[in-house]
Short mmCIF file of C-alpha atoms in Angstrom, two decimals:
data_model
loop_
_atom_site.label_atom_id
_atom_site.label_comp_id
_atom_site.label_asym_id
_atom_site.label_seq_id
_atom_site.Cartn_x
_atom_site.Cartn_y
_atom_site.Cartn_z
CA UNK A 1 101.69 167.80 56.10
CA UNK A 2 98.69 167.90 53.82
CA UNK A 3 99.05 168.49 50.10
CA UNK A 4 97.28 171.81 50.52
CA UNK A 5 99.73 173.32 52.94
CA UNK A 6 103.12 173.61 51.22
CA UNK A 7 102.07 175.26 47.98
CA UNK A 8 99.11 177.31 49.04
CA UNK A 9 99.22 178.47 52.61
CA UNK A 10 102.49 180.27 51.98
CA UNK A 11 102.01 180.85 48.28
CA UNK A 12 98.80 182.71 48.90
CA UNK A 13 100.66 185.32 50.88
CA UNK A 14 103.14 185.74 48.08
CA UNK A 15 106.05 183.76 49.59
CA UNK A 16 107.95 180.73 48.39
CA UNK A 17 106.41 177.31 48.24
CA UNK A 18 108.75 176.00 50.90
CA UNK A 19 110.43 173.41 48.68
CA UNK A 20 113.99 173.61 47.39
CA UNK A 21 114.92 172.33 43.96
CA UNK A 22 118.16 170.98 45.40
CA UNK A 23 116.91 169.68 48.72
CA UNK A 24 116.54 166.13 47.47
CA UNK A 25 113.07 165.90 49.02
CA UNK A 26 110.47 163.96 47.08
CA UNK A 27 108.36 166.17 44.84
CA UNK A 28 104.97 166.72 46.53
CA UNK A 29 101.79 165.49 44.94
CA UNK A 30 99.74 168.48 43.79
CA UNK A 31 96.01 167.91 43.70
CA UNK A 32 93.43 169.57 41.48
CA UNK A 33 92.28 171.49 44.53
CA UNK A 34 95.81 172.81 45.00
CA UNK A 35 95.94 173.87 41.36
CA UNK A 36 92.65 175.72 41.69
CA UNK A 37 93.75 177.66 44.72
CA UNK A 38 97.20 178.33 43.28
CA UNK A 39 95.56 179.67 40.14
CA UNK A 40 93.38 181.95 42.26
CA UNK A 41 96.42 183.13 44.19
CA UNK A 42 98.11 184.18 40.96
CA UNK A 43 95.18 186.40 39.97
CA UNK A 44 95.42 190.21 40.48
CA UNK A 45 94.41 191.21 44.00
CA UNK A 46 92.31 194.14 45.08
CA UNK A 47 92.97 196.82 47.67
CA UNK A 48 91.11 197.33 50.91
CA UNK A 49 89.26 200.21 49.25
CA UNK A 50 88.02 197.92 46.49
CA UNK A 51 86.85 195.40 49.07
CA UNK A 52 85.00 198.14 50.98
CA UNK A 53 83.10 199.10 47.83
CA UNK A 54 82.27 195.44 47.17
CA UNK A 55 80.85 195.02 50.69
CA UNK A 56 78.72 198.16 50.49
CA UNK A 57 77.47 197.34 46.99
CA UNK A 58 76.49 193.77 47.91
CA UNK A 59 74.86 194.66 51.24
CA UNK A 60 73.17 198.05 50.81
CA UNK A 61 70.66 197.34 48.07
CA UNK A 62 66.91 197.40 47.69
CA UNK A 63 66.51 196.47 51.37
CA UNK A 64 67.24 200.08 52.26
CA UNK A 65 63.83 201.10 50.88
CA UNK A 66 61.90 199.11 53.48
CA UNK A 67 63.74 200.43 56.55
CA UNK A 68 61.28 203.28 57.35
CA UNK A 69 58.50 200.69 57.29
CA UNK A 70 60.54 198.51 59.65
CA UNK A 71 60.61 201.47 62.06
CA UNK A 72 56.87 201.80 61.65
CA UNK A 73 56.53 198.21 62.85
CA UNK A 74 58.94 198.51 65.78
CA UNK A 75 58.72 202.22 66.59
CA UNK A 76 61.67 204.55 67.12
CA UNK A 77 63.23 201.79 69.19
CA UNK A 78 63.87 200.10 65.84
CA UNK A 79 66.81 202.44 65.28
CA UNK A 80 68.62 200.39 67.93
CA UNK A 81 67.82 197.27 65.91
CA UNK A 82 69.86 198.74 63.04
CA UNK A 83 72.83 199.18 65.36
CA UNK A 84 72.37 195.65 66.73
CA UNK A 85 72.09 194.16 63.23
CA UNK A 86 75.24 196.01 62.17
CA UNK A 87 77.14 194.62 65.16
CA UNK A 88 75.93 191.09 64.36
CA UNK A 89 76.90 191.50 60.70
CA UNK A 90 80.42 192.68 61.55
CA UNK A 91 80.89 189.92 64.13
CA UNK A 92 79.68 187.03 61.96
CA UNK A 93 81.73 188.37 59.06
CA UNK A 94 84.87 188.31 61.19
CA UNK A 95 84.36 184.91 62.77
CA UNK A 96 83.59 183.40 59.37
CA UNK A 97 86.99 184.55 58.10
CA UNK A 98 88.64 183.31 61.30
CA UNK A 99 87.14 179.89 60.60
CA UNK A 100 88.95 179.83 57.26
CA UNK A 101 92.24 179.88 59.18
CA UNK A 102 91.30 177.63 62.09
CA UNK A 103 94.21 175.31 61.22
CA UNK A 104 97.51 177.10 61.42
CA UNK A 105 99.31 177.31 58.08
CA UNK A 106 96.28 176.59 55.90
CA UNK A 107 93.32 178.52 54.57
CA UNK A 108 90.04 176.93 53.64
CA UNK A 109 88.72 178.17 50.34
CA UNK A 110 85.04 178.80 50.96
CA UNK A 111 82.05 178.98 53.26
CA UNK A 112 81.20 175.40 52.32
CA UNK A 113 84.63 174.11 53.39
CA UNK A 114 84.22 175.84 56.75
CA UNK A 115 80.97 173.96 57.32
CA UNK A 116 82.58 170.68 56.22
CA UNK A 117 85.44 171.21 58.69
CA UNK A 118 82.93 171.76 61.48
CA UNK A 119 80.13 169.33 60.64
CA UNK A 120 81.43 166.94 58.01
CA UNK A 121 80.51 166.19 54.42
CA UNK A 122 76.75 166.06 54.96
CA UNK A 123 76.83 169.36 56.79
CA UNK A 124 78.65 170.86 53.83
CA UNK A 125 76.08 169.50 51.40
CA UNK A 126 73.20 171.05 53.33
CA UNK A 127 74.97 174.39 53.84
CA UNK A 128 76.11 174.52 50.21
CA UNK A 129 72.58 173.89 49.01
CA UNK A 130 71.16 176.61 51.27
CA UNK A 131 73.91 179.07 50.36
CA UNK A 132 73.72 178.60 46.61
CA UNK A 133 69.94 178.65 46.61
CA UNK A 134 69.93 181.87 48.60
CA UNK A 135 72.42 183.63 46.32
CA UNK A 136 70.99 182.31 43.06
CA UNK A 137 67.48 183.11 44.30
CA UNK A 138 68.55 186.65 45.14
CA UNK A 139 70.01 186.97 41.66
CA UNK A 140 66.81 185.70 40.07
CA UNK A 141 64.61 188.07 42.04
CA UNK A 142 67.00 190.93 41.26
CA UNK A 143 66.59 190.23 37.56
CA UNK A 144 62.80 190.24 37.93
CA UNK A 145 62.88 193.52 39.90
CA UNK A 146 65.18 195.13 37.35
CA UNK A 147 62.89 194.12 34.49
CA UNK A 148 59.77 195.39 36.26
CA UNK A 149 61.45 198.66 37.22
CA UNK A 150 62.72 199.29 33.69
CA UNK A 151 59.24 198.60 32.36
CA UNK A 152 57.78 201.18 34.76
CA UNK A 153 60.46 203.71 33.81
CA UNK A 154 59.58 203.46 30.11
CA UNK A 155 55.82 203.60 30.75
CA UNK A 156 54.16 206.07 28.39
CA UNK A 157 56.90 205.77 25.78
CA UNK A 158 57.09 203.73 22.59
CA UNK A 159 58.96 201.03 24.53
CA UNK A 160 55.94 200.52 26.80
CA UNK A 161 54.55 197.84 24.47
CA UNK A 162 57.53 195.56 25.05
CA UNK A 163 56.37 194.50 28.51
CA UNK A 164 58.24 193.42 31.66
CA UNK A 165 59.30 190.01 30.29
CA UNK A 166 61.27 191.67 27.53
CA UNK A 167 63.14 193.81 30.06
CA UNK A 168 63.73 190.80 32.31
CA UNK A 169 65.37 189.10 29.33
CA UNK A 170 67.42 192.22 28.57
CA UNK A 171 68.54 192.41 32.22
CA UNK A 172 69.60 188.75 32.08
CA UNK A 173 71.67 189.34 28.95
CA UNK A 174 73.40 192.38 30.47
CA UNK A 175 74.32 190.45 33.60
CA UNK A 176 75.45 187.47 31.52
CA UNK A 177 77.81 189.66 29.50
CA UNK A 178 79.48 190.90 32.68
CA UNK A 179 79.90 187.52 34.36
CA UNK A 180 81.43 185.84 31.29
CA UNK A 181 83.91 188.69 30.93
CA UNK A 182 84.82 188.85 34.63
CA UNK A 183 86.98 185.99 35.87
CA UNK A 184 87.55 187.17 39.44
CA UNK A 185 85.99 189.52 42.00
CA UNK A 186 88.77 192.01 41.24
CA UNK A 187 87.46 192.33 37.66
CA UNK A 188 84.11 193.81 38.75
CA UNK A 189 85.48 196.57 40.96
CA UNK A 190 84.10 199.30 38.68
CA UNK A 191 80.62 197.81 39.11
CA UNK A 192 80.95 198.04 42.88
CA UNK A 193 81.95 201.70 42.68
CA UNK A 194 78.97 202.62 40.53
CA UNK A 195 76.69 200.34 42.55
CA UNK A 196 77.71 202.11 45.75
CA UNK A 197 77.24 205.51 44.12
CA UNK A 198 73.70 204.60 43.03
CA UNK A 199 72.87 203.70 46.63
CA UNK A 200 74.32 206.99 47.93
CA UNK A 201 72.36 208.99 45.34
CA UNK A 202 69.16 207.15 46.30
CA UNK A 203 69.76 207.91 49.98
CA UNK A 204 70.36 211.60 49.24
CA UNK A 205 67.14 211.79 47.20
CA UNK A 206 65.09 210.15 49.95
CA UNK A 207 66.54 212.43 52.64
CA UNK A 208 66.15 215.56 50.49
CA UNK A 209 62.55 214.85 49.44
CA UNK A 210 61.63 213.74 52.95
CA UNK A 211 62.88 216.97 54.51
CA UNK A 212 61.16 218.95 51.74
CA UNK A 213 57.86 217.17 52.41
CA UNK A 214 58.25 217.91 56.12
CA UNK A 215 58.54 221.63 55.46
CA UNK A 216 55.24 221.71 53.53
CA UNK A 217 53.31 219.24 55.68
CA UNK A 218 50.37 220.71 57.56
CA UNK A 219 50.62 218.11 60.31
CA UNK A 220 53.12 215.39 61.09
CA UNK A 221 51.71 211.85 61.06
CA UNK A 222 51.84 210.03 64.41
CA UNK A 223 54.82 207.92 65.44
CA UNK A 224 55.45 205.61 68.37
CA UNK A 225 58.40 204.96 70.63
CA UNK A 226 58.18 201.19 70.64
CA UNK A 227 55.82 198.41 69.59
CA UNK A 228 56.86 195.21 71.35
CA UNK A 229 54.23 193.19 69.49
CA UNK A 230 55.78 193.98 66.10
CA UNK A 231 59.38 194.20 67.36
CA UNK A 232 60.37 190.70 66.12
CA UNK A 233 59.07 191.50 62.62
CA UNK A 234 60.93 194.82 62.63
CA UNK A 235 64.19 193.23 63.79
CA UNK A 236 63.92 190.43 61.23
CA UNK A 237 63.40 192.91 58.38
CA UNK A 238 66.41 194.95 59.45
CA UNK A 239 68.66 191.90 59.93
CA UNK A 240 67.89 190.69 56.41
CA UNK A 241 69.08 194.10 55.14
CA UNK A 242 72.56 193.26 56.47
CA UNK A 243 72.78 189.81 54.91
CA UNK A 244 75.84 189.42 52.71
CA UNK A 245 78.46 187.41 54.55
CA UNK A 246 78.15 184.48 52.14
CA UNK A 247 80.43 186.41 49.80
CA UNK A 248 83.00 187.39 52.43
CA UNK A 249 85.42 184.44 51.95
CA UNK A 250 85.75 185.30 48.25
CA UNK A 251 86.20 189.00 48.99
CA UNK A 252 88.84 188.34 51.65
CA UNK A 253 90.69 186.01 49.28
CA UNK A 254 90.71 188.76 46.63
CA UNK A 255 92.50 191.25 48.91
CA UNK A 256 96.15 192.19 48.55
CA UNK A 257 96.35 192.45 52.35
CA UNK A 258 93.90 189.98 53.95
CA UNK A 259 95.03 191.16 57.40
CA UNK A 260 93.09 194.38 56.74
CA UNK A 261 89.83 192.48 56.41
CA UNK A 262 88.52 193.24 59.92
CA UNK A 263 89.05 197.00 59.63
CA UNK A 264 87.64 197.08 56.11
CA UNK A 265 84.52 195.16 57.15
CA UNK A 266 84.08 197.41 60.21
CA UNK A 267 84.31 200.59 58.11
CA UNK A 268 81.93 199.26 55.47
CA UNK A 269 79.41 198.08 58.07
CA UNK A 270 79.57 201.41 59.92
CA UNK A 271 78.92 203.29 56.67
CA UNK A 272 76.00 201.00 55.80
CA UNK A 273 74.52 201.46 59.28
CA UNK A 274 74.86 205.25 58.92
CA UNK A 275 72.97 205.47 55.62
CA UNK A 276 70.39 203.00 56.93
CA UNK A 277 69.80 205.20 59.96
CA UNK A 278 69.48 208.28 57.74
CA UNK A 279 66.84 206.71 55.50
CA UNK A 280 64.97 205.08 58.39
CA UNK A 281 64.91 208.21 60.56
CA UNK A 282 63.86 210.60 57.78
CA UNK A 283 61.32 208.20 56.28
CA UNK A 284 59.63 207.38 59.58
CA UNK A 285 60.08 210.85 61.07
CA UNK A 286 58.37 212.56 58.13
CA UNK A 287 55.69 210.05 57.17
CA UNK A 288 55.21 208.35 60.54
CA UNK A 289 52.84 205.42 60.74
CA UNK A 290 51.58 206.28 57.23
CA UNK A 291 54.91 205.38 55.62
CA UNK A 292 54.78 202.82 52.84
CA UNK A 293 57.17 200.11 51.70
CA UNK A 294 59.15 200.83 49.60
CA UNK A 295 59.52 204.34 50.97
CA UNK A 296 59.63 205.79 47.43
CA UNK A 297 55.84 205.33 47.35
CA UNK A 298 55.56 207.85 50.20
CA UNK A 299 57.65 210.55 48.53
CA UNK A 300 56.10 213.38 46.52
CA UNK A 301 56.01 212.21 42.89
CA UNK A 302 58.32 213.89 40.42
CA UNK A 303 61.55 213.58 38.50
CA UNK A 304 63.56 212.95 41.68
CA UNK A 305 61.55 209.79 42.45
CA UNK A 306 62.03 208.63 38.86
CA UNK A 307 65.79 209.14 39.27
CA UNK A 308 65.73 207.21 42.55
CA UNK A 309 63.92 204.33 40.85
CA UNK A 310 66.50 204.39 38.06
CA UNK A 311 69.33 204.35 40.62
CA UNK A 312 67.87 201.34 42.43
CA UNK A 313 67.42 199.54 39.11
CA UNK A 314 71.03 200.31 38.18
CA UNK A 315 72.19 199.06 41.59
CA UNK A 316 70.39 195.76 41.12
CA UNK A 317 72.02 195.26 37.72
CA UNK A 318 75.45 196.22 39.07
CA UNK A 319 75.35 194.14 42.27
CA UNK A 320 73.99 190.97 40.69
CA UNK A 321 77.17 190.11 38.71
CA UNK A 322 79.27 190.52 41.85
CA UNK A 323 77.11 188.05 43.76
CA UNK A 324 77.03 185.56 40.89
CA UNK A 325 80.75 185.81 40.19
CA UNK A 326 81.46 184.73 43.77
CA UNK A 327 79.07 181.77 43.42
CA UNK A 328 80.52 180.68 40.10
CA UNK A 329 84.14 180.91 41.26
CA UNK A 330 83.47 178.36 44.02
CA UNK A 331 81.38 176.12 41.76
CA UNK A 332 84.06 176.12 39.05
CA UNK A 333 86.68 175.22 41.62
CA UNK A 334 84.58 172.29 42.86
CA UNK A 335 83.96 171.12 39.29
CA UNK A 336 87.70 171.44 38.50
CA UNK A 337 86.88 173.94 35.74
CA UNK A 338 89.38 176.39 37.21
CA UNK A 339 92.18 173.80 37.14
CA UNK A 340 92.00 172.33 33.64
CA UNK A 341 95.56 171.13 33.16
CA UNK A 342 97.68 172.58 30.40
CA UNK A 343 95.12 174.82 28.73
CA UNK A 344 94.15 178.28 29.86
CA UNK A 345 92.00 178.61 26.74
CA UNK A 346 90.11 175.42 27.53
CA UNK A 347 89.64 176.52 31.13
CA UNK A 348 88.23 179.83 29.96
CA UNK A 349 85.91 178.13 27.48
CA UNK A 350 84.56 175.75 30.12
CA UNK A 351 84.02 178.66 32.48
CA UNK A 352 82.05 180.62 29.86
CA UNK A 353 79.92 177.58 29.01
CA UNK A 354 79.20 176.87 32.67
CA UNK A 355 78.28 180.47 33.49
CA UNK A 356 76.14 180.73 30.37
CA UNK A 357 74.23 177.58 31.29
CA UNK A 358 73.66 178.83 34.84
CA UNK A 359 72.50 182.27 33.68
CA UNK A 360 70.17 180.67 31.15
CA UNK A 361 68.63 178.56 33.92
CA UNK A 362 68.14 181.59 36.19
CA UNK A 363 66.68 183.65 33.35
CA UNK A 364 64.26 180.91 32.31
CA UNK A 365 63.09 180.53 35.90
CA UNK A 366 62.58 184.29 36.22
CA UNK A 367 60.71 184.46 32.92
CA UNK A 368 58.50 181.40 32.95
CA UNK A 369 57.97 180.01 36.46
CA UNK A 370 54.67 181.33 37.75
CA UNK A 371 55.05 183.47 40.91
CA UNK A 372 58.82 182.99 40.88
CA UNK A 373 59.29 186.20 42.87
CA UNK A 374 56.90 184.90 45.54
CA UNK A 375 58.12 181.29 45.79
CA UNK A 376 61.83 182.06 46.16
CA UNK A 377 61.44 184.24 49.30
CA UNK A 378 59.76 181.35 51.15
CA UNK A 379 62.80 179.09 50.82
CA UNK A 380 65.09 182.11 50.85
CA UNK A 381 63.91 183.04 54.34
CA UNK A 382 65.01 179.61 55.56
CA UNK A 383 68.29 179.69 53.66
CA UNK A 384 69.27 183.26 54.57
CA UNK A 385 68.45 182.86 58.26
CA UNK A 386 70.53 179.71 58.58
CA UNK A 387 73.57 180.59 56.46
CA UNK A 388 73.85 184.23 57.53
CA UNK A 389 73.21 183.92 61.28
CA UNK A 390 73.04 180.40 62.69
CA UNK A 391 75.66 178.42 60.75
CA UNK A 392 78.62 180.86 61.09
CA UNK A 393 78.19 180.99 64.87
CA UNK A 394 77.80 177.21 65.12
CA UNK A 395 80.93 176.62 63.00
CA UNK A 396 82.95 179.13 65.02
CA UNK A 397 82.13 177.52 68.34
CA UNK A 398 82.63 174.01 66.97
CA UNK A 399 86.01 174.71 65.34
CA UNK A 400 87.55 176.77 68.14
CA UNK A 401 86.12 175.20 71.29
CA UNK A 402 89.19 172.96 71.60
CA UNK A 403 91.68 175.70 70.75
CA UNK A 404 90.58 178.52 73.01
CA UNK A 405 88.36 179.21 75.98
CA UNK A 406 85.17 181.11 75.29
CA UNK A 407 84.03 183.60 77.88
CA UNK A 408 80.51 183.45 79.26
CA UNK A 409 79.77 186.78 77.55
CA UNK A 410 80.84 185.40 74.18
CA UNK A 411 78.65 182.35 74.61
CA UNK A 412 75.71 184.63 75.43
CA UNK A 413 76.44 186.79 72.37
CA UNK A 414 76.67 183.76 70.07
CA UNK A 415 73.47 182.35 71.52
CA UNK A 416 71.72 185.69 70.97
CA UNK A 417 72.81 185.76 67.33
CA UNK A 418 71.64 182.19 66.74
CA UNK A 419 68.34 182.99 68.47
CA UNK A 420 67.81 186.05 66.29
CA UNK A 421 68.59 183.93 63.24
CA UNK A 422 65.98 181.35 64.21
CA UNK A 423 63.48 184.13 64.88
CA UNK A 424 64.17 185.56 61.42
CA UNK A 425 63.64 182.08 60.00
CA UNK A 426 60.19 181.76 61.56
CA UNK A 427 59.08 185.30 60.83
CA UNK A 428 60.57 185.49 57.35
CA UNK A 429 59.07 182.17 56.34
CA UNK A 430 55.62 182.99 57.71
CA UNK A 431 55.64 186.41 56.04
CA UNK A 432 56.79 184.97 52.72
CA UNK A 433 54.07 182.29 52.85
CA UNK A 434 51.47 184.95 53.67
CA UNK A 435 52.51 186.85 50.52
CA UNK A 436 51.94 183.87 48.23
#
């Protein structure tokens, strides 16, 4: 039995370690990895409701604003792409968690360990690099967007002279404060609640203003049923709006009842698909082929649009710490920061220093690298397409092909997902390069 099994596989579920003090058995050797996972298991766990808010907050962000434009590219048929992308997101999220438990009695700790189990150490290195770059890149771009949005919100006031770089720095400091105070995903639950609420408010504003504009419009702009030429671009844009499964292992590990993961993910994904359909249908239905991206540019200007911009900015600032906390938890575990023997104070200090150094690096890149917000999406398109679509399916088939028999339909479904992921890679990369 491996050193991971006795203490952690059972201990994680809240049971006994499986060893008796009077059994006379040799005391097992506990590794640093065991200590890290045992420490995580002792942390407060969140409910299924908390996890649902985390999923919605992480997934339903600024991508919601480009959905009407995605329908413009693919036509009304694009609404089916939203349903398809939701189904893919729920499926890959479930199989990724199944991969964590592919060996009975043990649980792998992270996405990276799943890839290592399937494709070895070099596979893990590649996947880890893609995953961390994608998440850290998203965080960097989020900081830039927050700074630019705040600068636009204060335009015409005395604070206008400060400029976007000042607000990017302020956004970085605010996010840094949260991530050094939060040790686990459970600690940022309040952020997820408010982040989800900002998304809901933004959706309500878009739907309300869109319907209002429809009432006063003299003529409705033209729409189309389907555009097969632009369908791949439309599908790729929509699929990227459902990307988020890199954080799922950490979220599932933070649950009091991990067995409720599948239902929680299904409910969250269904809710996300619903609000996506609302925004996409109203935005494209009202503004047709004249709709802009982001859709806020198509709405009648006024205080409601300002509020929507403020909500999106708040969402970016609230979701970013959740994403980064998940990244840092895994990195600290790998660096043995979360298992510093004999000193909780020292462990906490090392964690703060590590997170501060990482945030400083991200902030400096956002502030001083020319065209940072244009360069990151190029590599991000490659990273997101592989780690969100292709790699989970490949790991699932590789890890379970000797344990169970896959039906022909499941092979077709997995092949379709991998194919869509590769299509997103090509389209996302080409589009990102074109925007340089």
